[in-house]
Short mmCIF file of C-alpha atoms in Angstrom, two decimals:
data_model
loop_
_atom_site.label_atom_id
_atom_site.label_comp_id
_atom_site.label_asym_id
_atom_site.label_seq_id
_atom_site.Cartn_x
_atom_site.Cartn_y
_atom_site.Cartn_z
CA UNK A 1 -57.78 18.47 -44.39
CA UNK A 2 -55.40 17.52 -41.41
CA UNK A 3 -52.48 15.47 -41.60
CA UNK A 4 -54.24 12.59 -39.64
CA UNK A 5 -57.29 12.82 -41.83
CA UNK A 6 -55.19 12.55 -45.09
CA UNK A 7 -53.35 9.59 -43.80
CA UNK A 8 -56.35 7.92 -42.57
CA UNK A 9 -57.93 8.12 -46.02
CA UNK A 10 -55.18 5.48 -46.97
CA UNK A 11 -56.69 3.08 -44.18
CA UNK A 12 -58.51 0.99 -46.82
CA UNK A 13 -55.29 -0.04 -48.44
CA UNK A 14 -54.27 -3.64 -47.67
CA UNK A 15 -50.34 -3.20 -48.16
CA UNK A 16 -47.46 -1.98 -45.87
CA UNK A 17 -49.54 -1.21 -42.74
CA UNK A 18 -48.01 -0.90 -39.48
CA UNK A 19 -48.88 -2.41 -36.12
CA UNK A 20 -50.57 -0.26 -33.41
CA UNK A 21 -49.04 -1.47 -30.13
CA UNK A 22 -52.09 -0.72 -28.14
CA UNK A 23 -54.52 -3.33 -29.59
CA UNK A 24 -52.12 -4.95 -32.28
CA UNK A 25 -54.41 -3.68 -35.03
CA UNK A 26 -52.49 -3.11 -38.38
CA UNK A 27 -53.24 0.43 -39.57
CA UNK A 28 -51.75 3.10 -41.97
CA UNK A 29 -51.94 5.95 -39.42
CA UNK A 30 -51.31 5.70 -35.57
CA UNK A 31 -52.55 9.04 -35.07
CA UNK A 32 -55.99 8.60 -37.15
CA UNK A 33 -56.42 5.29 -35.34
CA UNK A 34 -55.79 6.82 -31.77
CA UNK A 35 -58.28 9.56 -32.68
CA UNK A 36 -60.86 7.19 -33.70
CA UNK A 37 -60.63 4.30 -31.22
CA UNK A 38 -58.50 5.43 -28.06
CA UNK A 39 -58.97 9.12 -27.97
CA UNK A 40 -60.23 8.94 -24.25
CA UNK A 41 -57.00 7.60 -22.72
CA UNK A 42 -54.40 7.83 -25.42
CA UNK A 43 -52.48 10.54 -27.23
CA UNK A 44 -49.73 10.53 -29.96
CA UNK A 45 -47.26 11.86 -27.37
CA UNK A 46 -48.06 9.01 -24.80
CA UNK A 47 -47.76 6.43 -27.71
CA UNK A 48 -44.23 7.91 -28.67
CA UNK A 49 -43.18 7.92 -24.92
CA UNK A 50 -44.37 4.25 -24.21
CA UNK A 51 -43.26 2.68 -27.66
CA UNK A 52 -40.16 4.84 -28.56
CA UNK A 53 -38.73 4.58 -32.12
CA UNK A 54 -42.25 3.08 -33.42
CA UNK A 55 -43.47 4.59 -36.76
CA UNK A 56 -46.55 6.69 -36.78
CA UNK A 57 -47.43 6.28 -40.46
CA UNK A 58 -47.03 3.61 -43.12
CA UNK A 59 -45.29 4.41 -46.30
CA UNK A 60 -48.70 4.55 -48.11
CA UNK A 61 -49.77 7.31 -45.68
CA UNK A 62 -46.44 9.22 -45.89
CA UNK A 63 -46.67 9.09 -49.74
CA UNK A 64 -50.26 10.38 -49.50
CA UNK A 65 -49.29 13.24 -47.25
CA UNK A 66 -46.34 14.25 -49.56
CA UNK A 67 -48.51 14.33 -52.45
CA UNK A 68 -51.18 16.41 -50.74
CA UNK A 69 -48.51 18.94 -49.90
CA UNK A 70 -47.10 19.12 -53.29
CA UNK A 71 -50.47 19.65 -54.73
CA UNK A 72 -50.98 22.70 -52.12
CA UNK A 73 -47.58 23.99 -53.05
CA UNK A 74 -48.56 23.80 -56.69
CA UNK A 75 -51.78 25.57 -56.01
CA UNK A 76 -49.91 28.46 -54.12
CA UNK A 77 -47.46 28.86 -56.89
CA UNK A 78 -50.21 29.43 -59.40
CA UNK A 79 -52.02 31.61 -57.18
CA UNK A 80 -48.87 33.79 -56.70
CA UNK A 81 -47.90 33.91 -60.41
CA UNK A 82 -51.20 34.45 -61.97
CA UNK A 83 -53.40 36.06 -59.18
CA UNK A 84 -55.79 33.21 -59.18
CA UNK A 85 -57.42 31.78 -56.09
CA UNK A 86 -55.76 28.56 -54.77
CA UNK A 87 -57.60 25.33 -55.74
CA UNK A 88 -57.58 22.14 -53.77
CA UNK A 89 -56.52 19.77 -56.46
CA UNK A 90 -54.25 21.10 -59.08
CA UNK A 91 -54.36 19.58 -62.41
CA UNK A 92 -51.46 19.27 -65.00
CA UNK A 93 -52.73 22.13 -66.87
CA UNK A 94 -53.34 25.88 -66.22
CA UNK A 95 -56.34 27.65 -67.59
CA UNK A 96 -57.94 30.99 -66.79
CA UNK A 97 -57.95 32.20 -63.23
CA UNK A 98 -61.32 31.70 -61.48
CA UNK A 99 -61.07 34.95 -59.49
CA UNK A 100 -60.59 36.95 -62.87
CA UNK A 101 -64.23 37.65 -63.59
CA UNK A 102 -64.48 39.74 -66.77
CA UNK A 103 -67.43 41.53 -67.85
CA UNK A 104 -67.88 42.45 -71.41
CA UNK A 105 -69.87 45.49 -72.60
CA UNK A 106 -70.24 46.71 -76.22
CA UNK A 107 -69.55 50.13 -77.55
CA UNK A 108 -69.67 51.55 -81.15
CA UNK A 109 -66.43 51.83 -82.97
CA UNK A 110 -66.68 55.39 -84.04
CA UNK A 111 -67.69 56.52 -80.51
CA UNK A 112 -65.18 54.41 -78.55
CA UNK A 113 -62.22 55.71 -80.68
CA UNK A 114 -63.62 59.43 -80.94
CA UNK A 115 -63.78 59.26 -84.69
CA UNK A 116 -66.94 61.33 -85.29
CA UNK A 117 -69.28 60.34 -87.84
CA UNK A 118 -66.63 59.75 -90.56
CA UNK A 119 -67.84 57.37 -93.19
CA UNK A 120 -64.68 55.31 -92.92
CA UNK A 121 -65.56 54.51 -89.25
CA UNK A 122 -68.78 52.67 -90.29
CA UNK A 123 -69.39 49.42 -91.85
CA UNK A 124 -69.56 48.87 -95.56
CA UNK A 125 -73.28 49.29 -95.21
CA UNK A 126 -72.82 52.54 -93.31
CA UNK A 127 -73.79 51.10 -89.96
CA UNK A 128 -71.99 51.45 -86.49
CA UNK A 129 -69.52 48.65 -85.85
CA UNK A 130 -69.74 47.16 -82.44
CA UNK A 131 -66.67 46.46 -80.47
CA UNK A 132 -66.16 44.49 -77.17
CA UNK A 133 -64.89 46.32 -74.17
CA UNK A 134 -63.47 44.30 -71.12
CA UNK A 135 -63.84 45.21 -67.51
CA UNK A 136 -63.62 43.79 -64.03
CA UNK A 137 -59.90 42.98 -64.12
CA UNK A 138 -58.11 41.80 -61.10
CA UNK A 139 -55.38 43.79 -59.74
CA UNK A 140 -52.57 41.85 -61.66
CA UNK A 141 -54.26 42.28 -64.99
CA UNK A 142 -55.20 46.03 -64.15
CA UNK A 143 -51.40 46.78 -63.68
CA UNK A 144 -50.92 45.80 -67.42
CA UNK A 145 -53.77 48.08 -68.88
CA UNK A 146 -52.00 50.69 -71.13
CA UNK A 147 -52.90 54.30 -70.52
CA UNK A 148 -55.02 56.05 -73.17
CA UNK A 149 -53.22 58.62 -75.09
CA UNK A 150 -55.73 61.33 -75.55
CA UNK A 151 -53.57 63.07 -78.34
CA UNK A 152 -53.22 59.92 -80.44
CA UNK A 153 -54.54 60.41 -83.97
CA UNK A 154 -55.80 57.05 -85.14
CA UNK A 155 -55.56 55.77 -89.01
CA UNK A 156 -58.99 54.59 -89.27
CA UNK A 157 -58.32 51.90 -92.00
CA UNK A 158 -55.32 50.42 -90.00
CA UNK A 159 -57.28 50.66 -86.74
CA UNK A 160 -60.17 48.62 -88.32
CA UNK A 161 -57.90 45.71 -89.31
CA UNK A 162 -56.40 45.70 -85.68
CA UNK A 163 -59.77 45.60 -84.20
CA UNK A 164 -60.83 42.73 -86.49
CA UNK A 165 -57.95 40.94 -85.32
CA UNK A 166 -58.84 41.40 -81.55
CA UNK A 167 -62.52 40.84 -82.05
CA UNK A 168 -62.14 37.59 -84.02
CA UNK A 169 -59.00 36.52 -82.05
CA UNK A 170 -56.97 36.40 -85.29
CA UNK A 171 -52.99 36.76 -84.81
CA UNK A 172 -51.93 40.01 -86.43
CA UNK A 173 -48.52 41.16 -87.53
CA UNK A 174 -47.80 44.70 -88.51
CA UNK A 175 -44.50 45.42 -90.31
CA UNK A 176 -42.91 48.59 -91.78
CA UNK A 177 -40.47 51.46 -91.51
CA UNK A 178 -39.41 52.53 -88.02
CA UNK A 179 -41.54 55.08 -86.50
CA UNK A 180 -44.81 54.39 -88.38
CA UNK A 181 -46.59 53.66 -85.08
CA UNK A 182 -47.01 49.80 -85.43
CA UNK A 183 -46.58 49.13 -81.81
CA UNK A 184 -48.54 52.42 -80.49
CA UNK A 185 -51.70 51.50 -82.55
CA UNK A 186 -51.91 48.03 -81.10
CA UNK A 187 -51.28 49.57 -77.56
CA UNK A 188 -53.87 52.25 -77.94
CA UNK A 189 -56.50 49.72 -79.41
CA UNK A 190 -55.76 47.67 -76.34
CA UNK A 191 -56.14 50.74 -73.94
CA UNK A 192 -59.41 51.88 -75.45
CA UNK A 193 -61.01 48.38 -75.37
CA UNK A 194 -59.52 47.81 -71.76
CA UNK A 195 -57.29 44.78 -72.70
CA UNK A 196 -54.26 44.24 -70.59
CA UNK A 197 -51.19 44.46 -72.88
CA UNK A 198 -47.76 42.90 -72.22
CA UNK A 199 -44.99 44.02 -74.90
CA UNK A 200 -41.95 41.74 -75.03
CA UNK A 201 -38.83 43.12 -76.91
CA UNK A 202 -37.22 40.37 -79.26
CA UNK A 203 -33.34 40.24 -79.91
CA UNK A 204 -31.08 37.65 -81.40
CA UNK A 205 -29.71 36.68 -78.06
CA UNK A 206 -33.39 35.95 -76.78
CA UNK A 207 -33.93 32.31 -75.53
CA UNK A 208 -37.14 30.00 -75.23
CA UNK A 209 -36.85 30.61 -71.42
CA UNK A 210 -37.24 34.40 -72.04
CA UNK A 211 -40.57 33.70 -73.45
CA UNK A 212 -41.90 30.52 -71.60
CA UNK A 213 -40.26 30.75 -68.26
CA UNK A 214 -37.43 29.13 -66.09
CA UNK A 215 -36.52 27.47 -62.78
CA UNK A 216 -35.34 30.06 -60.23
CA UNK A 217 -33.97 29.87 -56.64
CA UNK A 218 -35.84 31.98 -54.06
CA UNK A 219 -35.62 32.41 -50.23
CA UNK A 220 -39.02 32.30 -48.78
CA UNK A 221 -40.56 31.26 -45.46
CA UNK A 222 -41.72 27.50 -45.47
CA UNK A 223 -43.60 25.54 -42.97
CA UNK A 224 -41.88 22.43 -41.69
CA UNK A 225 -42.64 19.91 -39.03
CA UNK A 226 -40.53 19.17 -36.05
CA UNK A 227 -40.79 16.92 -32.96
CA UNK A 228 -41.47 19.30 -29.96
CA UNK A 229 -40.19 18.93 -26.28
CA UNK A 230 -43.07 16.78 -25.33
CA UNK A 231 -42.63 14.60 -28.52
CA UNK A 232 -45.65 16.01 -30.31
CA UNK A 233 -45.19 16.99 -33.99
CA UNK A 234 -45.33 20.76 -34.30
CA UNK A 235 -45.33 23.24 -37.47
CA UNK A 236 -42.83 26.00 -37.63
CA UNK A 237 -41.93 28.73 -40.12
CA UNK A 238 -38.43 28.83 -41.40
CA UNK A 239 -36.62 30.72 -44.20
CA UNK A 240 -35.34 28.41 -46.83
CA UNK A 241 -33.89 28.36 -50.31
CA UNK A 242 -36.62 26.96 -52.61
CA UNK A 243 -36.39 26.22 -56.38
CA UNK A 244 -39.56 27.36 -58.19
CA UNK A 245 -40.68 27.32 -61.84
CA UNK A 246 -41.21 31.19 -62.94
CA UNK A 247 -43.61 31.67 -65.65
CA UNK A 248 -42.46 33.71 -68.56
CA UNK A 249 -44.59 36.39 -70.13
CA UNK A 250 -46.20 34.26 -72.75
CA UNK A 251 -47.86 31.78 -70.31
CA UNK A 252 -48.69 34.66 -68.01
CA UNK A 253 -50.58 36.48 -70.90
CA UNK A 254 -52.39 33.12 -71.93
CA UNK A 255 -53.62 32.26 -68.41
CA UNK A 256 -54.82 36.00 -67.65
CA UNK A 257 -56.34 36.72 -70.97
CA UNK A 258 -53.94 39.63 -72.02
CA UNK A 259 -52.82 40.94 -75.35
CA UNK A 260 -49.19 39.41 -75.92
CA UNK A 261 -47.21 41.89 -78.22
CA UNK A 262 -44.03 40.15 -79.73
CA UNK A 263 -42.41 43.35 -80.53
CA UNK A 264 -39.28 43.38 -83.05
CA UNK A 265 -40.43 39.80 -83.93
CA UNK A 266 -37.95 39.54 -86.97
CA UNK A 267 -34.90 40.01 -84.61
CA UNK A 268 -35.49 36.76 -82.83
CA UNK A 269 -33.96 33.56 -84.13
CA UNK A 270 -36.42 31.42 -86.02
CA UNK A 271 -35.68 28.62 -83.57
CA UNK A 272 -37.11 30.80 -80.76
CA UNK A 273 -40.27 32.10 -82.54
CA UNK A 274 -40.99 28.51 -83.34
CA UNK A 275 -42.36 28.30 -79.95
CA UNK A 276 -45.30 30.58 -80.77
CA UNK A 277 -46.51 28.27 -83.62
CA UNK A 278 -49.01 26.32 -81.52
CA UNK A 279 -50.17 29.53 -79.88
CA UNK A 280 -50.66 31.14 -83.29
CA UNK A 281 -52.85 28.29 -84.08
CA UNK A 282 -55.08 28.81 -81.02
CA UNK A 283 -53.86 25.65 -79.32
CA UNK A 284 -52.56 25.13 -75.79
CA UNK A 285 -48.81 25.85 -75.01
CA UNK A 286 -46.80 22.88 -73.80
CA UNK A 287 -43.82 23.73 -71.66
CA UNK A 288 -41.68 20.63 -71.61
CA UNK A 289 -39.35 21.81 -68.80
CA UNK A 290 -42.03 22.98 -66.33
CA UNK A 291 -43.46 21.10 -63.28
CA UNK A 292 -46.68 19.19 -64.08
CA UNK A 293 -49.03 22.12 -63.00
CA UNK A 294 -47.56 24.48 -65.45
CA UNK A 295 -46.83 22.06 -68.25
CA UNK A 296 -49.96 22.74 -70.35
CA UNK A 297 -51.11 26.35 -70.51
CA UNK A 298 -54.71 26.57 -71.85
CA UNK A 299 -55.32 29.95 -73.43
CA UNK A 300 -57.84 32.28 -71.79
CA UNK A 301 -60.71 33.28 -74.15
CA UNK A 302 -59.68 36.87 -74.12
CA UNK A 303 -56.03 36.12 -74.86
CA UNK A 304 -54.75 37.64 -78.17
CA UNK A 305 -51.34 37.49 -80.09
CA UNK A 306 -49.93 40.60 -82.13
CA UNK A 307 -46.51 41.32 -83.39
CA UNK A 308 -44.55 43.80 -85.15
CA UNK A 309 -41.38 43.99 -87.14
CA UNK A 310 -39.34 46.10 -89.58
CA UNK A 311 -39.62 43.33 -92.31
CA UNK A 312 -42.21 40.81 -93.38
CA UNK A 313 -40.07 37.93 -92.75
CA UNK A 314 -38.14 37.71 -95.90
CA UNK A 315 -35.09 39.86 -94.74
CA UNK A 316 -34.37 43.53 -94.77
CA UNK A 317 -34.47 45.11 -98.30
CA UNK A 318 -33.52 48.53 -97.33
CA UNK A 319 -30.24 48.01 -95.52
CA UNK A 320 -31.46 50.02 -92.55
CA UNK A 321 -32.28 47.37 -90.03
CA UNK A 322 -29.10 45.52 -89.20
CA UNK A 323 -29.98 42.50 -86.83
CA UNK A 324 -33.43 41.52 -88.52
CA UNK A 325 -33.22 37.87 -89.73
CA UNK A 326 -34.66 36.08 -92.64
CA UNK A 327 -37.55 34.05 -90.82
CA UNK A 328 -39.38 30.82 -91.27
CA UNK A 329 -42.12 31.12 -93.61
CA UNK A 330 -44.22 28.54 -92.03
CA UNK A 331 -44.10 30.61 -88.84
CA UNK A 332 -45.35 33.67 -90.61
CA UNK A 333 -47.94 31.98 -92.59
CA UNK A 334 -49.68 31.34 -89.17
CA UNK A 335 -50.55 35.17 -88.80
CA UNK A 336 -54.06 35.46 -89.88
CA UNK A 337 -53.69 39.14 -90.46
CA UNK A 338 -50.40 40.71 -91.94
CA UNK A 339 -50.46 44.37 -92.96
CA UNK A 340 -47.60 46.87 -94.03
CA UNK A 341 -47.83 50.10 -92.11
CA UNK A 342 -46.92 53.06 -94.15
CA UNK A 343 -46.13 56.57 -93.35
CA UNK A 344 -49.45 58.48 -92.57
CA UNK A 345 -51.15 61.06 -94.90
CA UNK A 346 -49.93 64.64 -94.54
CA UNK A 347 -53.14 65.84 -93.11
CA UNK A 348 -52.84 62.97 -90.30
CA UNK A 349 -49.32 63.66 -89.54
CA UNK A 350 -49.78 67.34 -89.38
CA UNK A 351 -52.51 66.75 -86.68
CA UNK A 352 -50.32 64.40 -84.85
CA UNK A 353 -47.57 67.14 -84.64
CA UNK A 354 -50.10 69.74 -83.43
CA UNK A 355 -51.68 67.44 -80.83
CA UNK A 356 -48.14 66.25 -79.42
CA UNK A 357 -46.29 69.54 -79.53
CA UNK A 358 -48.78 72.42 -79.65
CA UNK A 359 -47.17 73.72 -82.87
CA UNK A 360 -49.29 75.91 -85.09
CA UNK A 361 -50.70 74.38 -88.25
CA UNK A 362 -48.66 76.19 -90.87
CA UNK A 363 -45.35 75.22 -89.20
CA UNK A 364 -46.50 71.61 -88.71
CA UNK A 365 -47.31 71.47 -92.48
CA UNK A 366 -43.80 72.66 -93.28
CA UNK A 367 -42.24 69.97 -91.23
CA UNK A 368 -44.27 67.27 -92.72
CA UNK A 369 -43.77 68.54 -96.05
CA UNK A 370 -39.79 68.30 -95.45
CA UNK A 371 -40.48 64.78 -94.15
CA UNK A 372 -42.11 63.74 -97.29
CA UNK A 373 -39.30 65.40 -99.41
CA UNK A 374 -36.86 63.02 -97.36
CA UNK A 375 -39.03 59.91 -97.90
CA UNK A 376 -39.21 60.47 -101.61
CA UNK A 377 -35.45 60.96 -101.80
CA UNK A 378 -35.09 57.71 -99.98
CA UNK A 379 -37.19 55.86 -102.15
CA UNK A 380 -35.42 57.33 -105.31
CA UNK A 381 -32.13 55.99 -103.74
CA UNK A 382 -30.76 59.70 -103.36
CA UNK A 383 -30.27 59.28 -99.59
CA UNK A 384 -29.84 56.26 -97.33
CA UNK A 385 -31.98 56.99 -94.45
CA UNK A 386 -35.81 58.06 -94.17
CA UNK A 387 -37.42 60.09 -91.39
CA UNK A 388 -39.96 58.74 -88.89
CA UNK A 389 -42.93 60.47 -87.22
CA UNK A 390 -41.19 60.25 -83.77
CA UNK A 391 -38.37 62.39 -85.25
CA UNK A 392 -40.79 64.96 -86.66
CA UNK A 393 -42.29 65.26 -83.08
CA UNK A 394 -38.71 65.86 -81.71
CA UNK A 395 -37.97 68.30 -84.48
CA UNK A 396 -41.16 70.30 -83.73
CA UNK A 397 -40.35 70.30 -79.88
CA UNK A 398 -36.91 71.33 -80.43
CA UNK A 399 -37.80 73.97 -82.99
CA UNK A 400 -40.27 75.42 -80.47
CA UNK A 401 -37.61 75.53 -77.86
CA UNK A 402 -35.33 77.45 -80.21
CA UNK A 403 -38.06 80.07 -81.24
CA UNK A 404 -39.49 78.39 -84.30
CA UNK A 405 -36.04 77.49 -85.77
CA UNK A 406 -37.27 74.32 -87.55
CA UNK A 407 -34.00 73.87 -89.53
CA UNK A 408 -32.16 73.37 -86.21
CA UNK A 409 -34.83 71.27 -85.01
CA UNK A 410 -34.56 68.92 -87.98
CA UNK A 411 -30.85 68.81 -87.65
CA UNK A 412 -30.76 67.85 -84.08
CA UNK A 413 -33.57 65.33 -84.34
CA UNK A 414 -32.63 63.83 -87.47
CA UNK A 415 -30.16 65.27 -90.01
CA UNK A 416 -27.11 65.03 -87.74
CA UNK A 417 -27.38 61.23 -87.82
CA UNK A 418 -26.94 61.18 -91.68
CA UNK A 419 -23.73 60.79 -93.65
CA UNK A 420 -22.11 63.93 -94.75
CA UNK A 421 -23.25 63.47 -98.31
CA UNK A 422 -26.85 62.71 -97.27
CA UNK A 423 -26.89 65.56 -94.89
CA UNK A 424 -25.86 68.16 -97.49
CA UNK A 425 -28.79 66.83 -99.69
CA UNK A 426 -31.27 67.17 -96.88
CA UNK A 427 -29.96 70.66 -95.85
CA UNK A 428 -30.60 71.84 -99.48
CA UNK A 429 -34.15 70.81 -99.19
CA UNK A 430 -34.71 72.32 -95.60
CA UNK A 431 -33.63 75.71 -97.18
CA UNK A 432 -36.30 75.36 -99.72
CA UNK A 433 -38.88 74.28 -97.30
CA UNK A 434 -37.89 76.26 -94.25
CA UNK A 435 -36.14 79.15 -95.83
CA UNK A 436 -32.58 80.29 -95.51
CA UNK A 437 -33.17 82.31 -92.68
CA UNK A 438 -34.86 79.72 -90.57
#
């Protein structure tokens, strides 16, 4: 809509009109009045020349023009940050982008995750389990699709619980020792089901603005109106510093229907994780400091919330995870699914080592046996550190590089970080498992 037409829309108002000196009619917009009644012999430029200093718009018209410009700027800001098409009238809430036309197909759980015909991959009645797969993402969402790791070996029971959370829109919290694959299984489940995935690391220094968004200053071209040499109003492009509200990762995920992974959840201050509580309940997110068009964020139907941590919110019971905090029980109670992720069965861990490093089955079995000995010693209080699958993968890779020296691989990847007392205990077990000449 042109500026003249916008101002003309105010012509029915009865207050603060201005007088057109052509015919002494009171109007809101001289420009609109000339176009409608005196177009044949008058122009705005002539009017300004013959009646210098006289206003062209009433205050009502100017307010209307300013409001329309603000709405257009708000729509452009939403389009820029969310990938949505700009809309004419921006409401005070943001919902799913119209341009993001997702198509949903169905695949069977055991086929999608390449689990074969394992009984554990079927329903309790032995039937295939249907799983939704999303396609048709716009470019912004496609950039957040995680890559499928073809060498990843799924824990079927844990995977089922993750998929239930995604299918039924139940917030899911996975916790346990480091390196048990908490974040990875969430990421790979999203990759296989084609759900964009955004991972946000939590720390004790994290603030609400890191999650929700904040005001920022940008330099960008803006369109301004100036009076030209002939007295007409012209629009020109100029660089200007503008203040914009930059959406944080949570509202972006909610608007676009992504999986939001709150990683290291128990490292954040409870006052920060409190902002998640309405979202965990499936409600809209209210950002009190945001401009009106970003103040209420309505979750996309495909939005999902998952989180990981080393504790279950009651504090670190092992002494391994400095920085984790005792969390608010009311916050944790809003997770529909909570699962402790333990180290994998020896057969699965052996398969992972083989797929990730190409190590032979016998040597992989020895490394896993050594790892389970370390974990047992940790549980029995004989040493103060446990070993994770990621360290075993490094051990195997280093051992291969050193011509099958698994002892050296284990030392470089794990044992050299232990106290001298713990390292001596572990080295004794390495001699038993790998042999003195290893």
